[in-house]
């Protein structure tokens, strides 16, 4: 997929999301979406650079602050995030692996494995001497 198609798709999704926010007057969700999106973006960048520790910490803080803002527990929640952040130091790779395993189970609980597509290619086998 080309850069142009990715950029066009991203702009299209952004416009749809802004339209939904405007129609339903959900402007209060925008800061939380930006916090979570920022955490995810930093996670992806740091992960691609091989910096798993920084990636997991960024994801924890970005998504954590967004969720705390959503439930209106920012100040006491920062203490919890700080404690969790300290407890994760040195174990980020393990936690990331467990996180993806749990997400994989949660997102595929009702999916059925799809069978591989049947091949329509004909295989010709030649015998020696013919």
N, CA, C and O atoms as a Tinker XYZ file with bonds, in Angstrom:
   520  protein
     1  N      0.847000   -1.166000    0.000000    73     2
     2  CA     0.000000    0.000000    0.000000    64     1     3
     3  C      0.897000    1.235000    0.000000    63     2     4     5
     4  O      1.888000    1.300000    0.727000    81     3
     5  N      0.542000    2.183000   -0.805000    73     3     6
     6  CA     1.374000    3.371000   -0.948000    64     5     7
     7  C      1.105000    4.361000    0.184000    63     6     8     9
     8  O      0.099000    4.286000    0.889000    81     7
     9  N      2.039000    5.281000    0.323000    73     7    10
    10  CA     1.906000    6.316000    1.342000    64     9    11
    11  C      0.660000    7.154000    1.088000    63    10    12    13
    12  O     -0.044000    7.523000    2.028000    81    11
    13  N      0.387000    7.455000   -0.170000    73    11    14
    14  CA    -0.770000    8.279000   -0.517000    64    13    15
    15  C     -2.069000    7.604000   -0.067000    63    14    16    17
    16  O     -2.952000    8.268000    0.477000    81    15
    17  N     -2.192000    6.299000   -0.288000    73    15    18
    18  CA    -3.407000    5.594000    0.132000    64    17    19
    19  C     -3.543000    5.577000    1.647000    63    18    20    21
    20  O     -4.643000    5.745000    2.172000    81    19
    21  N     -2.434000    5.376000    2.358000    73    19    22
    22  CA    -2.470000    5.395000    3.819000    64    21    23
    23  C     -2.886000    6.761000    4.333000    63    22    24    25
    24  O     -3.709000    6.869000    5.243000    81    23
    25  N     -2.320000    7.793000    3.752000    73    23    26
    26  CA    -2.634000    9.154000    4.183000    64    25    27
    27  C     -4.097000    9.492000    3.889000    63    26    28    29
    28  O     -4.767000   10.114000    4.713000    81    27
    29  N     -4.586000    9.092000    2.739000    73    27    30
    30  CA    -5.976000    9.350000    2.377000    64    29    31
    31  C     -6.921000    8.622000    3.323000    63    30    32    33
    32  O     -7.924000    9.189000    3.755000    81    31
    33  N     -6.612000    7.382000    3.646000    73    31    34
    34  CA    -7.445000    6.607000    4.564000    64    33    35
    35  C     -7.456000    7.246000    5.954000    63    34    36    37
    36  O     -8.507000    7.340000    6.588000    81    35
    37  N     -6.293000    7.681000    6.423000    73    35    38
    38  CA    -6.196000    8.309000    7.738000    64    37    39
    39  C     -7.009000    9.601000    7.791000    63    38    40    41
    40  O     -7.723000    9.845000    8.764000    81    39
    41  N     -6.905000   10.422000    6.760000    73    39    42
    42  CA    -7.668000   11.676000    6.720000    64    41    43
    43  C     -9.162000   11.387000    6.665000    63    42    44    45
    44  O     -9.949000   12.070000    7.319000    81    43
    45  N     -9.556000   10.387000    5.897000    73    43    46
    46  CA   -10.964000   10.003000    5.824000    64    45    47
    47  C    -11.506000    9.565000    7.175000    63    46    48    49
    48  O    -12.595000    9.980000    7.571000    81    47
    49  N    -10.756000    8.730000    7.885000    73    47    50
    50  CA   -11.183000    8.283000    9.210000    64    49    51
    51  C    -11.255000    9.448000   10.198000    63    50    52    53
    52  O    -12.168000    9.516000   11.021000    81    51
    53  N    -10.294000   10.354000   10.111000    73    51    54
    54  CA   -10.299000   11.527000   10.983000    64    53    55
    55  C    -11.537000   12.390000   10.737000    63    54    56    57
    56  O    -12.163000   12.863000   11.685000    81    55
    57  N    -11.887000   12.593000    9.472000    73    55    58
    58  CA   -13.068000   13.401000    9.150000    64    57    59
    59  C    -14.351000   12.737000    9.640000    63    58    60    61
    60  O    -15.243000   13.414000   10.152000    81    59
    61  N    -14.451000   11.420000    9.487000    73    59    62
    62  CA   -15.633000   10.705000    9.985000    64    61    63
    63  C    -15.721000   10.835000   11.499000    63    62    64    65
    64  O    -16.794000   11.099000   12.042000    81    63
    65  N    -14.589000   10.649000   12.185000    73    63    66
    66  CA   -14.583000   10.751000   13.642000    64    65    67
    67  C    -14.974000   12.154000   14.097000    63    66    68    69
    68  O    -15.764000   12.299000   15.029000    81    67
    69  N    -14.433000   13.186000   13.453000    73    67    70
    70  CA   -14.795000   14.560000   13.814000    64    69    71
    71  C    -16.273000   14.833000   13.545000    63    70    72    73
    72  O    -16.927000   15.540000   14.313000    81    71
    73  N    -16.792000   14.279000   12.466000    73    71    74
    74  CA   -18.213000   14.436000   12.178000    64    73    75
    75  C    -19.085000   13.823000   13.259000    63    74    76    77
    76  O    -20.070000   14.426000   13.684000    81    75
    77  N    -18.725000   12.621000   13.708000    73    75    78
    78  CA   -19.477000   11.958000   14.777000    64    77    79
    79  C    -19.383000   12.751000   16.071000    63    78    80    81
    80  O    -20.378000   12.902000   16.780000    81    79
    81  N    -18.193000   13.260000   16.385000    73    79    82
    82  CA   -18.007000   14.074000   17.586000    64    81    83
    83  C    -18.881000   15.322000   17.511000    63    82    84    85
    84  O    -19.511000   15.693000   18.502000    81    83
    85  N    -18.926000   15.968000   16.361000    73    83    86
    86  CA   -19.715000   17.189000   16.216000    64    85    87
    87  C    -21.212000   16.899000   16.286000    63    86    88    89
    88  O    -21.956000   17.636000   16.933000    81    87
    89  N    -21.657000   15.832000   15.625000    73    87    90
    90  CA   -23.088000   15.513000   15.613000    64    89    91
    91  C    -23.601000   15.220000   17.016000    63    90    92    93
    92  O    -24.650000   15.719000   17.424000    81    91
    93  N    -22.847000   14.405000   17.748000    73    91    94
    94  CA   -23.298000   13.988000   19.071000    64    93    95
    95  C    -22.739000   14.847000   20.210000    63    94    96    97
    96  O    -22.933000   14.531000   21.384000    81    95
    97  N    -22.044000   15.934000   19.855000    73    95    98
    98  CA   -21.481000   16.872000   20.832000    64    97    99
    99  C    -20.623000   16.147000   21.874000    63    98   100   101
   100  O    -20.840000   16.266000   23.080000    81    99
   101  N    -19.647000   15.396000   21.369000    73    99   102
   102  CA   -18.749000   14.614000   22.221000    64   101   103
   103  C    -17.364000   15.257000   22.303000    63   102   104   105
   104  O    -16.353000   14.557000   22.358000    81   103
   105  N    -17.322000   16.564000   22.312000    73   103   106
   106  CA   -16.032000   17.263000   22.312000    64   105   107
   107  C    -15.204000   16.956000   23.556000    63   106   108   109
   108  O    -13.977000   17.051000   23.524000    81   107
   109  N    -15.860000   16.592000   24.638000    73   107   110
   110  CA   -15.145000   16.262000   25.862000    64   109   111
   111  C    -14.296000   15.001000   25.711000    63   110   112   113
   112  O    -13.401000   14.768000   26.523000    81   111
   113  N    -14.560000   14.182000   24.686000    73   111   114
   114  CA   -13.770000   12.974000   24.453000    64   113   115
   115  C    -12.468000   13.243000   23.698000    63   114   116   117
   116  O    -11.562000   12.409000   23.709000    81   115
   117  N    -12.370000   14.386000   23.053000    73   115   118
   118  CA   -11.205000   14.673000   22.206000    64   117   119
   119  C     -9.884000   14.655000   22.994000    63   118   120   121
   120  O     -8.932000   14.022000   22.536000    81   119
   121  N     -9.782000   15.316000   24.153000    73   119   122
   122  CA    -8.501000   15.248000   24.883000    64   121   123
   123  C     -8.110000   13.820000   25.265000    63   122   124   125
   124  O     -6.933000   13.461000   25.222000    81   123
   125  N     -9.087000   13.019000   25.635000    73   123   126
   126  CA    -8.789000   11.635000   26.003000    64   125   127
   127  C     -8.319000   10.826000   24.798000    63   126   128   129
   128  O     -7.406000   10.008000   24.907000    81   127
   129  N     -8.945000   11.060000   23.656000    73   127   130
   130  CA    -8.526000   10.375000   22.437000    64   129   131
   131  C     -7.114000   10.790000   22.043000    63   130   132   133
   132  O     -6.327000    9.968000   21.574000    81   131
   133  N     -6.795000   12.064000   22.235000    73   131   134
   134  CA    -5.446000   12.537000   21.924000    64   133   135
   135  C     -4.409000   11.928000   22.866000    63   134   136   137
   136  O     -3.316000   11.566000   22.430000    81   135
   137  N     -4.742000   11.812000   24.150000    73   135   138
   138  CA    -3.819000   11.170000   25.098000    64   137   139
   139  C     -3.568000    9.713000   24.723000    63   138   140   141
   140  O     -2.422000    9.271000   24.648000    81   139
   141  N     -4.646000    8.976000   24.489000    73   139   142
   142  CA    -4.506000    7.559000   24.134000    64   141   143
   143  C     -3.797000    7.410000   22.794000    63   142   144   145
   144  O     -2.913000    6.567000   22.646000    81   143
   145  N     -4.183000    8.226000   21.822000    73   143   146
   146  CA    -3.536000    8.165000   20.502000    64   145   147
   147  C     -2.062000    8.507000   20.568000    63   146   148   149
   148  O     -1.245000    7.897000   19.879000    81   147
   149  N     -1.718000    9.496000   21.407000    73   147   150
   150  CA    -0.313000    9.852000   21.584000    64   149   151
   151  C      0.473000    8.714000   22.209000    63   150   152   153
   152  O      1.592000    8.426000   21.785000    81   151
   153  N     -0.103000    8.063000   23.216000    73   151   154
   154  CA     0.554000    6.919000   23.839000    64   153   155
   155  C      0.771000    5.782000   22.858000    63   154   156   157
   156  O      1.822000    5.142000   22.854000    81   155
   157  N     -0.234000    5.533000   22.024000    73   155   158
   158  CA    -0.125000    4.465000   21.025000    64   157   159
   159  C      0.910000    4.826000   19.967000    63   158   160   161
   160  O      1.699000    3.977000   19.554000    81   159
   161  N      0.909000    6.081000   19.528000    73   159   162
   162  CA     1.878000    6.510000   18.508000    64   161   163
   163  C      3.312000    6.406000   19.026000    63   162   164   165
   164  O      4.203000    5.941000   18.316000    81   163
   165  N      3.526000    6.840000   20.265000    73   163   166
   166  CA     4.868000    6.743000   20.850000    64   165   167
   167  C      5.248000    5.279000   21.031000    63   166   168   169
   168  O      6.393000    4.896000   20.790000    81   167
   169  N      4.283000    4.456000   21.457000    73   167   170
   170  CA     4.545000    3.015000   21.606000    64   169   171
   171  C      5.032000    2.424000   20.283000    63   170   172   173
   172  O      6.042000    1.720000   20.240000    81   171
   173  N      4.308000    2.717000   19.215000    73   171   174
   174  CA     4.672000    2.144000   17.908000    64   173   175
   175  C      6.046000    2.625000   17.448000    63   174   176   177
   176  O      6.835000    1.842000   16.919000    81   175
   177  N      6.335000    3.913000   17.648000    73   175   178
   178  CA     7.629000    4.446000   17.229000    64   177   179
   179  C      8.766000    3.823000   18.024000    63   178   180   181
   180  O      9.750000    3.360000   17.448000    81   179
   181  N      8.634000    3.811000   19.332000    73   179   182
   182  CA     9.691000    3.259000   20.179000    64   181   183
   183  C      9.848000    1.753000   19.952000    63   182   184   185
   184  O     10.962000    1.230000   19.986000    81   183
   185  N      8.750000    1.071000   19.724000    73   183   186
   186  CA     8.799000   -0.383000   19.473000    64   185   187
   187  C      9.528000   -0.666000   18.172000    63   186   188   189
   188  O     10.300000   -1.621000   18.089000    81   187
   189  N      9.291000    0.159000   17.148000    73   187   190
   190  CA     9.971000   -0.048000   15.868000    64   189   191
   191  C     11.467000    0.233000   15.979000    63   190   192   193
   192  O     12.257000   -0.284000   15.189000    81   191
   193  N     11.855000    1.050000   16.955000    73   191   194
   194  CA    13.273000    1.327000   17.191000    64   193   195
   195  C     13.913000    0.292000   18.113000    63   194   196   197
   196  O     15.110000    0.362000   18.391000    81   195
   197  N     13.117000   -0.668000   18.586000    73   195   198
   198  CA    13.632000   -1.699000   19.474000    64   197   199
   199  C     13.700000   -1.294000   20.926000    63   198   200   201
   200  O     14.344000   -1.974000   21.725000    81   199
   201  N     13.062000   -0.220000   21.284000    73   199   202
   202  CA    13.073000    0.285000   22.663000    64   201   203
   203  C     11.795000   -0.150000   23.376000    63   202   204   205
   204  O     10.903000    0.659000   23.633000    81   203
   205  N     11.724000   -1.432000   23.686000    73   203   206
   206  CA    10.515000   -2.002000   24.275000    64   205   207
   207  C     10.174000   -1.360000   25.610000    63   206   208   209
   208  O      9.004000   -1.093000   25.882000    81   207
   209  N     11.168000   -1.110000   26.443000    73   207   210
   210  CA    10.905000   -0.534000   27.762000    64   209   211
   211  C     10.212000    0.818000   27.649000    63   210   212   213
   212  O      9.201000    1.063000   28.308000    81   211
   213  N     10.760000    1.694000   26.811000    73   211   214
   214  CA    10.162000    3.019000   26.630000    64   213   215
   215  C      8.787000    2.916000   25.972000    63   214   216   217
   216  O      7.882000    3.687000   26.292000    81   215
   217  N      8.636000    1.971000   25.061000    73   215   218
   218  CA     7.365000    1.811000   24.351000    64   217   219
   219  C      6.247000    1.435000   25.316000    63   218   220   221
   220  O      5.168000    2.026000   25.281000    81   219
   221  N      6.502000    0.463000   26.165000    73   219   222
   222  CA     5.478000    0.007000   27.109000    64   221   223
   223  C      5.145000    1.098000   28.119000    63   222   224   225
   224  O      3.979000    1.285000   28.467000    81   223
   225  N      6.157000    1.817000   28.589000    73   223   226
   226  CA     5.905000    2.907000   29.539000    64   225   227
   227  C      5.050000    4.006000   28.893000    63   226   228   229
   228  O      4.141000    4.537000   29.529000    81   227
   229  N      5.340000    4.344000   27.640000    73   227   230
   230  CA     4.558000    5.372000   26.938000    64   229   231
   231  C      3.114000    4.926000   26.755000    63   230   232   233
   232  O      2.186000    5.716000   26.927000    81   231
   233  N      2.931000    3.665000   26.409000    73   231   234
   234  CA     1.573000    3.136000   26.243000    64   233   235
   235  C      0.823000    3.169000   27.578000    63   234   236   237
   236  O     -0.345000    3.555000   27.627000    81   235
   237  N      1.492000    2.766000   28.653000    73   235   238
   238  CA     0.879000    2.786000   29.974000    64   237   239
   239  C      0.422000    4.189000   30.348000    63   238   240   241
   240  O     -0.713000    4.376000   30.786000    81   239
   241  N      1.300000    5.180000   30.177000    73   239   242
   242  CA     0.961000    6.542000   30.586000    64   241   243
   243  C     -0.076000    7.180000   29.671000    63   242   244   245
   244  O     -0.995000    7.840000   30.156000    81   243
   245  N      0.051000    6.998000   28.357000    73   243   246
   246  CA    -0.906000    7.610000   27.437000    64   245   247
   247  C     -2.308000    7.062000   27.603000    63   246   248   249
   248  O     -3.262000    7.820000   27.777000    81   247
   249  N     -2.435000    5.743000   27.548000    73   247   250
   250  CA    -3.754000    5.117000   27.676000    64   249   251
   251  C     -4.253000    5.238000   29.116000    63   250   252   253
   252  O     -5.446000    5.438000   29.342000    81   251
   253  N     -3.353000    5.118000   30.085000    73   251   254
   254  CA    -3.748000    5.249000   31.490000    64   253   255
   255  C     -4.315000    6.614000   31.808000    63   254   256   257
   256  O     -5.361000    6.715000   32.449000    81   255
   257  N     -3.639000    7.672000   31.368000    73   255   258
   258  CA    -4.158000    9.025000   31.614000    64   257   259
   259  C     -5.481000    9.261000   30.894000    63   258   260   261
   260  O     -6.358000    9.949000   31.416000    81   259
   261  N     -5.628000    8.696000   29.703000    73   259   262
   262  CA    -6.892000    8.842000   28.976000    64   261   263
   263  C     -8.031000    8.175000   29.751000    63   262   264   265
   264  O     -9.107000    8.755000   29.900000    81   263
   265  N     -7.792000    6.960000   30.240000    73   263   266
   266  CA    -8.834000    6.264000   31.001000    64   265   267
   267  C     -9.140000    6.973000   32.316000    63   266   268   269
   268  O    -10.299000    7.075000   32.717000    81   267
   269  N     -8.102000    7.459000   32.981000    73   267   270
   270  CA    -8.324000    8.187000   34.233000    64   269   271
   271  C     -9.111000    9.472000   33.994000    63   270   272   273
   272  O     -9.958000    9.835000   34.810000    81   271
   273  N     -8.848000   10.156000   32.901000    73   271   274
   274  CA    -9.612000   11.359000   32.561000    64   273   275
   275  C    -11.067000   11.007000   32.275000    63   274   276   277
   276  O    -11.982000   11.750000   32.629000    81   275
   277  N    -11.261000    9.873000   31.635000    73   275   278
   278  CA   -12.614000    9.445000   31.278000    64   277   279
   279  C    -13.455000    9.177000   32.524000    63   278   280   281
   280  O    -14.638000    9.513000   32.561000    81   279
   281  N    -12.848000    8.576000   33.537000    73   279   282
   282  CA   -13.608000    8.274000   34.751000    64   281   283
   283  C    -13.420000    9.334000   35.838000    63   282   284   285
   284  O    -13.890000    9.168000   36.964000    81   283
   285  N    -12.726000   10.428000   35.492000    73   283   286
   286  CA   -12.571000   11.591000   36.371000    64   285   287
   287  C    -11.815000   11.273000   37.666000    63   286   288   289
   288  O    -12.191000   11.730000   38.745000    81   287
   289  N    -10.752000   10.489000   37.540000    73   287   290
   290  CA    -9.905000   10.165000   38.688000    64   289   291
   291  C     -8.443000   10.469000   38.371000    63   290   292   293
   292  O     -7.566000    9.646000   38.636000    81   291
   293  N     -8.178000   11.641000   37.807000    73   291   294
   294  CA    -6.828000   11.937000   37.330000    64   293   295
   295  C     -5.821000   11.999000   38.470000    63   294   296   297
   296  O     -4.805000   11.305000   38.424000    81   295
   297  N     -6.075000   12.810000   39.490000    73   295   298
   298  CA    -5.049000   13.010000   40.516000    64   297   299
   299  C     -4.755000   11.759000   41.330000    63   298   300   301
   300  O     -3.580000   11.420000   41.472000    81   299
   301  N     -5.732000   11.054000   41.872000    73   299   302
   302  CA    -5.346000    9.820000   42.576000    64   301   303
   303  C     -4.835000    8.754000   41.605000    63   302   304   305
   304  O     -4.010000    7.916000   41.970000    81   303
   305  N     -5.324000    8.794000   40.388000    73   303   306
   306  CA    -4.902000    7.813000   39.396000    64   305   307
   307  C     -3.453000    7.965000   38.983000    63   306   308   309
   308  O     -2.798000    6.983000   38.636000    81   307
   309  N     -2.945000    9.198000   39.017000    73   307   310
   310  CA    -1.532000    9.416000   38.686000    64   309   311
   311  C     -0.638000    8.688000   39.690000    63   310   312   313
   312  O      0.420000    8.177000   39.325000    81   311
   313  N     -1.057000    8.643000   40.929000    73   311   314
   314  CA    -0.290000    7.892000   41.933000    64   313   315
   315  C     -0.262000    6.407000   41.586000    63   314   316   317
   316  O      0.778000    5.757000   41.697000    81   315
   317  N     -1.398000    5.881000   41.169000    73   315   318
   318  CA    -1.474000    4.470000   40.780000    64   317   319
   319  C     -0.613000    4.219000   39.537000    63   318   320   321
   320  O      0.136000    3.243000   39.486000    81   319
   321  N     -0.719000    5.102000   38.535000    73   319   322
   322  CA     0.095000    4.941000   37.323000    64   321   323
   323  C      1.585000    5.008000   37.646000    63   322   324   325
   324  O      2.381000    4.241000   37.105000    81   323
   325  N      1.950000    5.925000   38.524000    73   323   326
   326  CA     3.353000    6.021000   38.916000    64   325   327
   327  C      3.836000    4.749000   39.590000    63   326   328   329
   328  O      4.940000    4.277000   39.317000    81   327
   329  N      3.014000    4.196000   40.466000    73   327   330
   330  CA     3.379000    2.948000   41.131000    64   329   331
   331  C      3.492000    1.789000   40.165000    63   330   332   333
   332  O      4.441000    1.008000   40.233000    81   331
   333  N      2.520000    1.671000   39.257000    73   331   334
   334  CA     2.563000    0.605000   38.251000    64   333   335
   335  C      3.777000    0.777000   37.352000    63   334   336   337
   336  O      4.435000   -0.198000   36.992000    81   335
   337  N      4.069000    2.016000   36.993000    73   335   338
   338  CA     5.224000    2.304000   36.146000    64   337   339
   339  C      6.515000    1.856000   36.814000    63   338   340   341
   340  O      7.381000    1.262000   36.170000    81   339
   341  N      6.642000    2.140000   38.100000    73   339   342
   342  CA     7.834000    1.718000   38.840000    64   341   343
   343  C      7.913000    0.198000   38.955000    63   342   344   345
   344  O      8.997000   -0.378000   38.861000    81   343
   345  N      6.767000   -0.452000   39.158000    73   343   346
   346  CA     6.756000   -1.913000   39.267000    64   345   347
   347  C      7.096000   -2.596000   37.943000    63   346   348   349
   348  O      7.584000   -3.726000   37.932000    81   347
   349  N      6.839000   -1.911000   36.828000    73   347   350
   350  CA     7.111000   -2.491000   35.508000    64   349   351
   351  C      8.574000   -2.407000   35.093000    63   350   352   353
   352  O      9.005000   -3.150000   34.210000    81   351
   353  N      9.334000   -1.530000   35.703000    73   351   354
   354  CA    10.708000   -1.299000   35.262000    64   353   355
   355  C     11.480000   -2.615000   35.232000    63   354   356   357
   356  O     11.563000   -3.334000   36.227000    81   355
   357  N     12.036000   -2.903000   34.072000    73   355   358
   358  CA    12.810000   -4.117000   33.870000    64   357   359
   359  C     11.985000   -5.317000   33.439000    63   358   360   361
   360  O     12.545000   -6.350000   33.071000    81   359
   361  N     10.665000   -5.198000   33.478000    73   359   362
   362  CA     9.792000   -6.311000   33.093000    64   361   363
   363  C      8.873000   -5.945000   31.944000    63   362   364   365
   364  O      7.889000   -6.639000   31.689000    81   363
   365  N      9.184000   -4.862000   31.249000    73   363   366
   366  CA     8.299000   -4.362000   30.198000    64   365   367
   367  C      8.084000   -5.373000   29.076000    63   366   368   369
   368  O      6.962000   -5.526000   28.591000    81   367
   369  N      9.140000   -6.063000   28.659000    73   367   370
   370  CA     9.009000   -7.027000   27.553000    64   369   371
   371  C      8.069000   -8.163000   27.930000    63   370   372   373
   372  O      7.251000   -8.593000   27.117000    81   371
   373  N      8.184000   -8.642000   29.148000    73   371   374
   374  CA     7.305000   -9.715000   29.627000    64   373   375
   375  C      5.855000   -9.247000   29.688000    63   374   376   377
   376  O      4.942000   -9.962000   29.275000    81   375
   377  N      5.657000   -8.040000   30.206000    73   375   378
   378  CA     4.305000   -7.482000   30.313000    64   377   379
   379  C      3.711000   -7.262000   28.922000    63   378   380   381
   380  O      2.528000   -7.520000   28.701000    81   379
   381  N      4.532000   -6.788000   27.992000    73   379   382
   382  CA     4.047000   -6.581000   26.626000    64   381   383
   383  C      3.604000   -7.896000   26.001000    63   382   384   385
   384  O      2.563000   -7.959000   25.348000    81   383
   385  N      4.386000   -8.932000   26.200000    73   383   386
   386  CA     4.039000  -10.246000   25.646000    64   385   387
   387  C      2.719000  -10.741000   26.234000    63   386   388   389
   388  O      1.869000  -11.254000   25.506000    81   387
   389  N      2.547000  -10.590000   27.537000    73   387   390
   390  CA     1.289000  -11.005000   28.171000    64   389   391
   391  C      0.115000  -10.156000   27.688000    63   390   392   393
   392  O     -0.982000  -10.671000   27.473000    81   391
   393  N      0.350000   -8.847000   27.516000    73   391   394
   394  CA    -0.701000   -7.949000   27.055000    64   393   395
   395  C     -1.208000   -8.372000   25.679000    63   394   396   397
   396  O     -2.417000   -8.440000   25.458000    81   395
   397  N     -0.285000   -8.657000   24.747000    73   395   398
   398  CA    -0.695000   -9.059000   23.406000    64   397   399
   399  C     -1.376000  -10.414000   23.409000    63   398   400   401
   400  O     -2.289000  -10.641000   22.615000    81   399
   401  N     -0.954000  -11.325000   24.285000    73   399   402
   402  CA    -1.612000  -12.622000   24.387000    64   401   403
   403  C     -3.050000  -12.455000   24.876000    63   402   404   405
   404  O     -3.969000  -13.073000   24.339000    81   403
   405  N     -3.240000  -11.615000   25.899000    73   403   406
   406  CA    -4.588000  -11.372000   26.412000    64   405   407
   407  C     -5.470000  -10.673000   25.381000    63   406   408   409
   408  O     -6.641000  -11.017000   25.220000    81   407
   409  N     -4.902000   -9.694000   24.686000    73   407   410
   410  CA    -5.675000   -9.004000   23.648000    64   409   411
   411  C     -6.032000   -9.950000   22.516000    63   410   412   413
   412  O     -7.134000   -9.886000   21.970000    81   411
   413  N     -5.105000  -10.825000   22.164000    73   411   414
   414  CA    -5.381000  -11.805000   21.116000    64   413   415
   415  C     -6.517000  -12.728000   21.502000    63   414   416   417
   416  O     -7.375000  -13.037000   20.675000    81   415
   417  N     -6.534000  -13.171000   22.749000    73   415   418
   418  CA    -7.624000  -14.024000   23.219000    64   417   419
   419  C     -8.934000  -13.257000   23.267000    63   418   420   421
   420  O     -9.972000  -13.777000   22.860000    81   419
   421  N     -8.895000  -12.031000   23.758000    73   419   422
   422  CA   -10.119000  -11.241000   23.901000    64   421   423
   423  C    -10.727000  -10.884000   22.551000    63   422   424   425
   424  O    -11.948000  -10.876000   22.403000    81   423
   425  N     -9.892000  -10.593000   21.579000    73   423   426
   426  CA   -10.412000  -10.167000   20.282000    64   425   427
   427  C    -10.784000  -11.319000   19.373000    63   426   428   429
   428  O    -11.508000  -11.117000   18.398000    81   427
   429  N    -10.317000  -12.510000   19.659000    73   427   430
   430  CA   -10.633000  -13.630000   18.767000    64   429   431
   431  C    -11.503000  -14.669000   19.447000    63   430   432   433
   432  O    -11.523000  -15.820000   19.011000    81   431
   433  N    -12.218000  -14.310000   20.489000    73   431   434
   434  CA   -13.022000  -15.285000   21.218000    64   433   435
   435  C    -14.163000  -15.840000   20.386000    63   434   436   437
   436  O    -14.579000  -16.977000   20.607000    81   435
   437  N    -14.683000  -15.074000   19.437000    73   435   438
   438  CA   -15.791000  -15.577000   18.625000    64   437   439
   439  C    -15.389000  -15.810000   17.176000    63   438   440   441
   440  O    -16.242000  -16.102000   16.338000    81   439
   441  N    -14.136000  -15.688000   16.879000    73   439   442
   442  CA   -13.687000  -15.925000   15.516000    64   441   443
   443  C    -13.432000  -17.404000   15.300000    63   442   444   445
   444  O    -12.938000  -18.102000   16.185000    81   443
   445  N    -13.770000  -17.861000   14.130000    73   443   446
   446  CA   -13.450000  -19.234000   13.754000    64   445   447
   447  C    -12.264000  -19.180000   12.804000    63   446   448   449
   448  O    -12.182000  -18.288000   11.960000    81   447
   449  N    -11.346000  -20.129000   12.937000    73   447   450
   450  CA   -10.216000  -20.108000   12.002000    64   449   451
   451  C    -10.703000  -20.327000   10.578000    63   450   452   453
   452  O    -11.536000  -21.192000   10.311000    81   451
   453  N    -10.170000  -19.532000    9.683000    73   451   454
   454  CA   -10.572000  -19.666000    8.287000    64   453   455
   455  C     -9.685000  -20.699000    7.601000    63   454   456   457
   456  O     -8.467000  -20.701000    7.781000    81   455
   457  N    -10.299000  -21.568000    6.821000    73   455   458
   458  CA    -9.496000  -22.574000    6.125000    64   457   459
   459  C     -8.664000  -21.909000    5.034000    63   458   460   461
   460  O     -9.069000  -20.884000    4.486000    81   459
   461  N     -7.509000  -22.481000    4.717000    73   459   462
   462  CA    -6.701000  -21.898000    3.646000    64   461   463
   463  C     -7.439000  -22.007000    2.319000    63   462   464   465
   464  O     -8.197000  -22.953000    2.107000    81   463
   465  N     -7.226000  -21.053000    1.434000    73   463   466
   466  CA    -7.930000  -21.096000    0.146000    64   465   467
   467  C     -7.473000  -22.298000   -0.670000    63   466   468   469
   468  O     -6.303000  -22.681000   -0.650000    81   467
   469  N     -8.427000  -22.882000   -1.386000    73   467   470
   470  CA    -8.106000  -24.020000   -2.244000    64   469   471
   471  C     -7.302000  -23.520000   -3.440000    63   470   472   473
   472  O     -7.616000  -22.484000   -4.025000    81   471
   473  N     -6.299000  -24.243000   -3.779000    73   471   474
   474  CA    -5.449000  -23.848000   -4.900000    64   473   475
   475  C     -6.119000  -24.236000   -6.209000    63   474   476   477
   476  O     -6.676000  -25.327000   -6.333000    81   475
   477  N     -6.061000  -23.350000   -7.169000    73   475   478
   478  CA    -6.615000  -23.656000   -8.483000    64   477   479
   479  C     -5.507000  -23.930000   -9.492000    63   478   480   481
   480  O     -5.746000  -23.946000  -10.699000    81   479
   481  N     -4.307000  -24.144000   -8.995000    73   479   482
   482  CA    -3.181000  -24.435000   -9.872000    64   481   483
   483  C     -3.138000  -25.930000  -10.171000    63   482   484   485
   484  O     -3.445000  -26.754000   -9.310000    81   483
   485  N     -2.763000  -26.260000  -11.364000    73   483   486
   486  CA    -2.627000  -27.649000  -11.775000    64   485   487
   487  C     -1.144000  -27.988000  -11.719000    63   486   488   489
   488  O     -0.296000  -27.273000  -12.251000    81   487
   489  N     -0.867000  -29.096000  -11.060000    73   487   490
   490  CA     0.534000  -29.530000  -10.954000    64   489   491
   491  C      0.773000  -30.644000  -11.957000    63   490   492   493
   492  O      0.059000  -31.647000  -11.972000    81   491
   493  N      1.782000  -30.459000  -12.792000    73   491   494
   494  CA     2.144000  -31.445000  -13.805000    64   493   495
   495  C      3.395000  -32.167000  -13.346000    63   494   496   497
   496  O      4.428000  -31.556000  -13.074000    81   495
   497  N      3.277000  -33.475000  -13.268000    73   495   498
   498  CA     4.417000  -34.296000  -12.845000    64   497   499
   499  C      4.865000  -35.114000  -14.043000    63   498   500   501
   500  O      4.084000  -35.847000  -14.648000    81   499
   501  N      6.130000  -34.972000  -14.368000    73   499   502
   502  CA     6.670000  -35.710000  -15.506000    64   501   503
   503  C      7.382000  -36.953000  -14.994000    63   502   504   505
   504  O      8.074000  -36.918000  -13.976000    81   503
   505  N      7.198000  -38.065000  -15.728000    73   503   506
   506  CA     7.893000  -39.302000  -15.387000    64   505   507
   507  C      9.173000  -39.366000  -16.202000    63   506   508   509
   508  O      9.245000  -38.845000  -17.315000    81   507
   509  N     10.186000  -40.014000  -15.629000    73   507   510
   510  CA    11.442000  -40.171000  -16.343000    64   509   511
   511  C     11.234000  -41.051000  -17.573000    63   510   512   513
   512  O     10.565000  -42.082000  -17.499000    81   511
   513  N     11.799000  -40.649000  -18.678000    73   511   514
   514  CA    11.735000  -41.432000  -19.915000    64   513   515
   515  C     10.532000  -41.120000  -20.779000    63   514   516   517
   516  O     10.422000  -41.696000  -21.861000    81   515
   517  N      9.688000  -40.310000  -20.406000    73   515   518
   518  CA     8.527000  -40.016000  -21.253000    64   517   519
   519  C      8.545000  -38.599000  -21.748000    63   518   520
   520  O      7.640000  -38.187000  -22.474000    81   519
